[in-house]
CSV table of C-alpha atoms in Angstrom, one decimal:
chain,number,residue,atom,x,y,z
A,273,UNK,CA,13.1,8.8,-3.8
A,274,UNK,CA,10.3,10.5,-1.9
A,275,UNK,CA,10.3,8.4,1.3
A,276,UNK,CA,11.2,9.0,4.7
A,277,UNK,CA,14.6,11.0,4.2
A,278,UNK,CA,14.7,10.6,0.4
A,279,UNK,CA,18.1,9.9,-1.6
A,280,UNK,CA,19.9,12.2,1.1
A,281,UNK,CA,19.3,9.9,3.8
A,282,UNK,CA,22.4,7.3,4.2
A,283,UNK,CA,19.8,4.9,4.9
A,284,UNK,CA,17.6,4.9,2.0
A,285,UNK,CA,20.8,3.9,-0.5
A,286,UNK,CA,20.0,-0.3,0.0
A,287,UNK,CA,16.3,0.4,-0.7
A,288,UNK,CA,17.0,2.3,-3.8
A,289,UNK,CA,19.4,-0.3,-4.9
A,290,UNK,CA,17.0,-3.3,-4.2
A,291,UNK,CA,13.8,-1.2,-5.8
A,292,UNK,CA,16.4,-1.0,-8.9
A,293,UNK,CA,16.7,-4.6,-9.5
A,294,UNK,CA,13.3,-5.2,-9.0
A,295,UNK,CA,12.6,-3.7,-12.0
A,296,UNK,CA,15.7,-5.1,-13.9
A,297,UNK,CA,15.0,-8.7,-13.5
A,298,UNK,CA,11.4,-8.4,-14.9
A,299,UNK,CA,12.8,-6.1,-17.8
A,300,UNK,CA,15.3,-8.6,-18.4
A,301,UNK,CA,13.3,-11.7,-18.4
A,302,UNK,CA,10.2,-9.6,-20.7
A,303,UNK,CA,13.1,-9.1,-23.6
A,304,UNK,CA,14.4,-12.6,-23.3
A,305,UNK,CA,10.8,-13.9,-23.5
A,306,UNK,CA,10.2,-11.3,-26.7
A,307,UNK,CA,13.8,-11.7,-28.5
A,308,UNK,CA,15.0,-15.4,-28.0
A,309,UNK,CA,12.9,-16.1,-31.1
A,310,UNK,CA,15.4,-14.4,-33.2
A,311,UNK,CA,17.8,-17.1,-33.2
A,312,UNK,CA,19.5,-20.1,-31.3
A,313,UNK,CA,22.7,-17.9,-30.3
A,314,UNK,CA,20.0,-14.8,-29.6
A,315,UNK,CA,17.8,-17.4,-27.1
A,316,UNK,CA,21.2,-18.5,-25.3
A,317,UNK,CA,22.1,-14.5,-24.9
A,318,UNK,CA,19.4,-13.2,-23.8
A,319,UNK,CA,18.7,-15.8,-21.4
A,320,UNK,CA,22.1,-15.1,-20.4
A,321,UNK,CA,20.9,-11.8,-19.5
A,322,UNK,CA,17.9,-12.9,-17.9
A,323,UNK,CA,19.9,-15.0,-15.4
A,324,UNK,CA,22.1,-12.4,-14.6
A,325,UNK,CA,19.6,-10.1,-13.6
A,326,UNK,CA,18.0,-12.5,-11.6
A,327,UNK,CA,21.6,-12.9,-9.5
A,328,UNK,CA,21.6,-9.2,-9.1
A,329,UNK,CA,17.9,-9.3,-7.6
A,330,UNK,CA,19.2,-11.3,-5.5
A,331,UNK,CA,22.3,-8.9,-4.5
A,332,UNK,CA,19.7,-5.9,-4.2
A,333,UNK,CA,17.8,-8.3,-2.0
A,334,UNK,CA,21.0,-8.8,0.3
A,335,UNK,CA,21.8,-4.8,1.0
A,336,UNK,CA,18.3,-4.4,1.8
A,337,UNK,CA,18.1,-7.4,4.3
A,338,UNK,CA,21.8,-6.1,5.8
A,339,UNK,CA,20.4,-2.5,6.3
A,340,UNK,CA,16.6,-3.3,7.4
A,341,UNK,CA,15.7,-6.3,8.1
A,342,UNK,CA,18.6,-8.0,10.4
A,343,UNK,CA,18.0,-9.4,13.6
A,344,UNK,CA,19.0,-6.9,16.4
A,345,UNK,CA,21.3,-9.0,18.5
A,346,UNK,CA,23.1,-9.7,15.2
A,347,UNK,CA,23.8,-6.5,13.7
A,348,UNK,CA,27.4,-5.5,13.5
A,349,UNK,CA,28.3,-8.8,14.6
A,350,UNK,CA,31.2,-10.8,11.9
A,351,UNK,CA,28.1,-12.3,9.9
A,352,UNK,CA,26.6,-9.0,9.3
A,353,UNK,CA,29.9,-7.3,8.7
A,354,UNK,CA,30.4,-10.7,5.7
A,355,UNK,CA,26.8,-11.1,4.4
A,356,UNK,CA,27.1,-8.7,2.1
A,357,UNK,CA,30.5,-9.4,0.4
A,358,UNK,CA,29.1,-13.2,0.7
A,359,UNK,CA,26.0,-12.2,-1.2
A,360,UNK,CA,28.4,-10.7,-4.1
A,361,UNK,CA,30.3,-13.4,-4.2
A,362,UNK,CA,27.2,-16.0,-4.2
A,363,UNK,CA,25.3,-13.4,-6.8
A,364,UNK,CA,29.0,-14.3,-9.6
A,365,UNK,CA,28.6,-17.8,-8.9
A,366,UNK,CA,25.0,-17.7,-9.4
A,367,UNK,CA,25.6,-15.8,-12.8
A,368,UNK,CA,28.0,-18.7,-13.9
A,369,UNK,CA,26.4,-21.3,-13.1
A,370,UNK,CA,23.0,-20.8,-14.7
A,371,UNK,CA,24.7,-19.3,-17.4
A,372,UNK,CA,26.6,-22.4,-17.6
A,373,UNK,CA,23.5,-24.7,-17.2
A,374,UNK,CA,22.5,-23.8,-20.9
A,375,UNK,CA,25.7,-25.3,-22.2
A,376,UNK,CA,24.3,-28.4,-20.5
A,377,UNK,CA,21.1,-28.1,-21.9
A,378,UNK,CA,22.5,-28.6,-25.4
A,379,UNK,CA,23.8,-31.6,-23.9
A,380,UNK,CA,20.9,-32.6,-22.3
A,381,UNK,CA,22.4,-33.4,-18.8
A,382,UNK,CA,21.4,-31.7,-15.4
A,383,UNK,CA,20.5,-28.2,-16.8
A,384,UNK,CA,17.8,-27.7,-14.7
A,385,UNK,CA,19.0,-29.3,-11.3
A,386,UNK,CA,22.5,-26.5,-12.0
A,387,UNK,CA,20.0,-23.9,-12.9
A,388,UNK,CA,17.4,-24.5,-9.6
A,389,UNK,CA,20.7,-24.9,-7.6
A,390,UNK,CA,21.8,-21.4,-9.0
A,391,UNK,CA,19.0,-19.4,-7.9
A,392,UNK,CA,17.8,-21.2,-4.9
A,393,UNK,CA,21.2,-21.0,-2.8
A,394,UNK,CA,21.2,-17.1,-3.0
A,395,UNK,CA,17.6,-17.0,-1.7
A,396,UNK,CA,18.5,-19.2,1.7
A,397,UNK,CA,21.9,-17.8,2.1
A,398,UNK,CA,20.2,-14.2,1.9
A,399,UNK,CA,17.0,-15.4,3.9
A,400,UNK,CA,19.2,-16.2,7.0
A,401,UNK,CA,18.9,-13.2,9.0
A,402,UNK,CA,15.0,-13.7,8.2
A,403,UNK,CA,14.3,-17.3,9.4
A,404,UNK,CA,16.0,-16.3,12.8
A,405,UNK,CA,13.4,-13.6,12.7
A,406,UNK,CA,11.1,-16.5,12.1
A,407,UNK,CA,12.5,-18.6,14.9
A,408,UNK,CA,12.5,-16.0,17.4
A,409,UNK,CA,9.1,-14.7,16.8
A,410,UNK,CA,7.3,-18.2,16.9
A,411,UNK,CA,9.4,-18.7,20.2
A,412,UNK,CA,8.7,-15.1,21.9
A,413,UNK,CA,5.3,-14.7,19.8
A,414,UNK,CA,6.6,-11.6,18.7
A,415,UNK,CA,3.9,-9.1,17.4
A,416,UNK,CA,6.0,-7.8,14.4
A,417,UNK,CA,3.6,-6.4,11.6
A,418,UNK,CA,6.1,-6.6,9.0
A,419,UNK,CA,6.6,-10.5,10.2
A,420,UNK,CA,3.5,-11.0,8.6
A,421,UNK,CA,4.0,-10.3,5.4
A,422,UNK,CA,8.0,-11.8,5.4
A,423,UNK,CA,5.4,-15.2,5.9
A,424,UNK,CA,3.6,-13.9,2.8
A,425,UNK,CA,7.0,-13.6,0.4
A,426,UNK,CA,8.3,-16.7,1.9
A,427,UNK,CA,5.6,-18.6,0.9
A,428,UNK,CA,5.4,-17.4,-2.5
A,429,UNK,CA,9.0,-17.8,-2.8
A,430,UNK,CA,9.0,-21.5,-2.1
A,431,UNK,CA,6.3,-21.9,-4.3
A,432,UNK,CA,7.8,-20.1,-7.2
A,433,UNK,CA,10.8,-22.5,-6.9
A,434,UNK,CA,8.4,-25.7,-6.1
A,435,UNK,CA,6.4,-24.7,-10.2
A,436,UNK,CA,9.5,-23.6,-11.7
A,437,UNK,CA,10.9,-27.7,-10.8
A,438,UNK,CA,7.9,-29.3,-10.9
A,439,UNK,CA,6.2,-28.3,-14.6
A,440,UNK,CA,2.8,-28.4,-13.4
A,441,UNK,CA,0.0,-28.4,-14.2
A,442,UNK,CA,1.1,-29.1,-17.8
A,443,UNK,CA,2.8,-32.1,-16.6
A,444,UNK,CA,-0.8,-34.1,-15.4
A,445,UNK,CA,-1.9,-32.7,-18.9
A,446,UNK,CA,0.2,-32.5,-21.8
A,447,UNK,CA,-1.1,-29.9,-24.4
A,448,UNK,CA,-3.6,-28.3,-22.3
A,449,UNK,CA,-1.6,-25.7,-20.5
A,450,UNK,CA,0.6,-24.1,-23.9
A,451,UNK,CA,-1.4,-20.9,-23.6
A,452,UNK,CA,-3.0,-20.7,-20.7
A,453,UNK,CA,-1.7,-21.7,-17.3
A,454,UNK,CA,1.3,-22.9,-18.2
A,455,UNK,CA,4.0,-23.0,-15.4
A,456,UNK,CA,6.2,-20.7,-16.5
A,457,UNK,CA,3.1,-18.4,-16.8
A,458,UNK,CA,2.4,-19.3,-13.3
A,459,UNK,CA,6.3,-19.0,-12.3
A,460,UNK,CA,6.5,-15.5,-13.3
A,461,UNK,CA,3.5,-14.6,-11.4
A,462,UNK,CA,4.2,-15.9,-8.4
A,463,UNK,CA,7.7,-14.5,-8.1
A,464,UNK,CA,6.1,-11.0,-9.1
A,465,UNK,CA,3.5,-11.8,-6.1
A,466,UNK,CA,6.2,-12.7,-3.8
A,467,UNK,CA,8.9,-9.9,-4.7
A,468,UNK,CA,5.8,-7.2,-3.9
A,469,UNK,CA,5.3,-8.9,-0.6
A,470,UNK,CA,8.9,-8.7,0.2
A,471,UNK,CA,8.8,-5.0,-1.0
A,472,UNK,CA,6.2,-4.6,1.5
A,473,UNK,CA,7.7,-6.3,4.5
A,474,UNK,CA,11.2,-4.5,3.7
A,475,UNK,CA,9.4,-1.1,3.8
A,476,UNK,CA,7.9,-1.8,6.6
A,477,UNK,CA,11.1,-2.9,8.6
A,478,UNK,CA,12.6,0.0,7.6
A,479,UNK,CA,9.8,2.5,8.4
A,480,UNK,CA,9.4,0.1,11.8
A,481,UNK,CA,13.4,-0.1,12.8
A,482,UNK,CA,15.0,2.7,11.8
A,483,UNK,CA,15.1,4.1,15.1
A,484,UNK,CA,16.3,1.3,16.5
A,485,UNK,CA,18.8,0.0,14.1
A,486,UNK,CA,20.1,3.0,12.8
A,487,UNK,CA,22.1,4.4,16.5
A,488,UNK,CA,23.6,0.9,16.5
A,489,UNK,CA,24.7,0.2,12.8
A,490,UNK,CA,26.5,2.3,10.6
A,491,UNK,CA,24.1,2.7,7.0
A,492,UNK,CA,25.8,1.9,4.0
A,493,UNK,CA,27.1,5.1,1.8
A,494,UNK,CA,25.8,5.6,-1.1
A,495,UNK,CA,29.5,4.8,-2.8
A,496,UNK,CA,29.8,1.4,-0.9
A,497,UNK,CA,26.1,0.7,-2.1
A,498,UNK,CA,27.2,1.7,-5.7
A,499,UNK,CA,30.3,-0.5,-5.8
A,500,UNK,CA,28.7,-3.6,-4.4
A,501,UNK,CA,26.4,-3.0,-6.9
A,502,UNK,CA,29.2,-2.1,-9.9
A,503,UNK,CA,30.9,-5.0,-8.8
A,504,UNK,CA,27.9,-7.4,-9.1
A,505,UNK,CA,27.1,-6.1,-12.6
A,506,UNK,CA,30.4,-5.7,-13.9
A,507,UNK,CA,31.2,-9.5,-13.3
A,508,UNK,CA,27.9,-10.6,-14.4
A,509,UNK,CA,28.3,-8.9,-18.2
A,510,UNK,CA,31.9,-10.3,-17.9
A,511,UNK,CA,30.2,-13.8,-17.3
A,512,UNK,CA,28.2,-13.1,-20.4
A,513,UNK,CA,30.5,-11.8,-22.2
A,514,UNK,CA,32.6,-15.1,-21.9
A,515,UNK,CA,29.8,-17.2,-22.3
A,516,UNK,CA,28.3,-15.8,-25.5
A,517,UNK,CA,32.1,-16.1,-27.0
A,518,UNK,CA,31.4,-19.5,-26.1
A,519,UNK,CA,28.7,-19.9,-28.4
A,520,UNK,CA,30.9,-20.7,-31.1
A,521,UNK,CA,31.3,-23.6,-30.3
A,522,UNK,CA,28.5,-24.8,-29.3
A,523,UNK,CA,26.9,-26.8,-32.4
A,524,UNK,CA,23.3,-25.3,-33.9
A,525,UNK,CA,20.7,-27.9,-33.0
């Protein structure tokens, strides 16, 4: 609210929406770590929750990229005009699915393949714009600060995903890792890591390009930023909604 133009520059509405969801998701996922003890139906519900603001992370992380960080030759072309209505759609079918993957889990059958699948499509599709960046600057050896530290969240992203599938280190160890080291523990922290980097790198972008950018695309309003995000989260509680009715019947293990 106190950068460059604050809450009455156009601009700033995508930051202030991504900043926003960067403090849901860990909010979310800190109660569903803290309350799923209460109960089976509370675990499923709160993880619900925790999935969902995971998808809208990934939404906030969209309207950012789309105002900041897309390639210059691409901005107001038919991709950029879509990526964001794309990233809504993929952020409901990313709320379904992992939501759906715990239905799965009681039946022991794929849950984790649907819920990787769930949250790593939404990353690539929204890391598009960003890998051309990539491409281009190890092609023109581009001098790009904020390039950098993109390299920096993109690593920790990957790695994030690779210990989320993997279970190590408690996997080479059984019963060594249940309190300390664990790689859930190590999950969190690394996507923490990597969502400050990219907080970093989008800042920078937008510090770096607004000049540039800004003549040539038209910034989001603040109601447009609003109602992609309304829409997101309206959706998403309706996806919970359904799925905690759901519950019934599902039998108690």
């Amino acid at each position: 609210l106190r950068g460059p133009g604050g809450p009455e520059d156009p601009h700033a509405w995508p930051l202030l929406a991504y900043l926003l969801t960067c403090c849901i998701y860990p909010l979310a996922s800190s109660c569903a770590h803290t309350f799923s003890t209460m109960s089976t139906r509370a675990r499923h519900i709160c993880y619900f929750f925790d999935y969902a603001a995971l998808s809208m992370y990934s939404l906030g992380s969209a309207l950012a990229y789309s105002a900041y960080i897309f390639p210059a030759e691409w901005v107001n072309s038919t991709f950029h005009h879509c990526y964001v209505p794309i990233a809504v759609f993929n952020t409901i079918i990313s709320t379904s699915l992992s939501c759906y993957s715990r239905f799965l889990k009681v039946e022991k059958k794929f849950s984790k393949a649907y819920r990787t699948l769930a949250f790593v499509y939404p990353y690539l599709f929204d890391s598009i714009p960003l890998f051309y960046r990539f491409y281009l600057c190890a092609a023109e050896s581009c001098t790009e600060a904020a390039i950098l530290v993109h390299y920096k969240h993109t690593v920790f992203a990957f790695l994030t995903c690779f210990i989320f599938a993997s279970h190590l280190p408690e996997r080479l160890a059984p019963g060594h890792f249940d309190y300390i080291g664990h790689s859930h523990q190590v999950f969190h922290v690394c996507g923490i890591i990597g969502t400050y980097f990219q907080m970093e790198a989008i800042m920078m972008d937008m510090a770096e390009r607004h000049d540039r950018l800004l003549p040539t695309s038209l910034p989001p309003s603040s109601l447009q930023t609003l109602t992609l995000m309304g829409i997101g989260v309206a959706v998403s509680l309706a996806v919970i909604g359904l799925c905690s009715t759901s519950l019934r019947f599902v039998p108690e293990p």
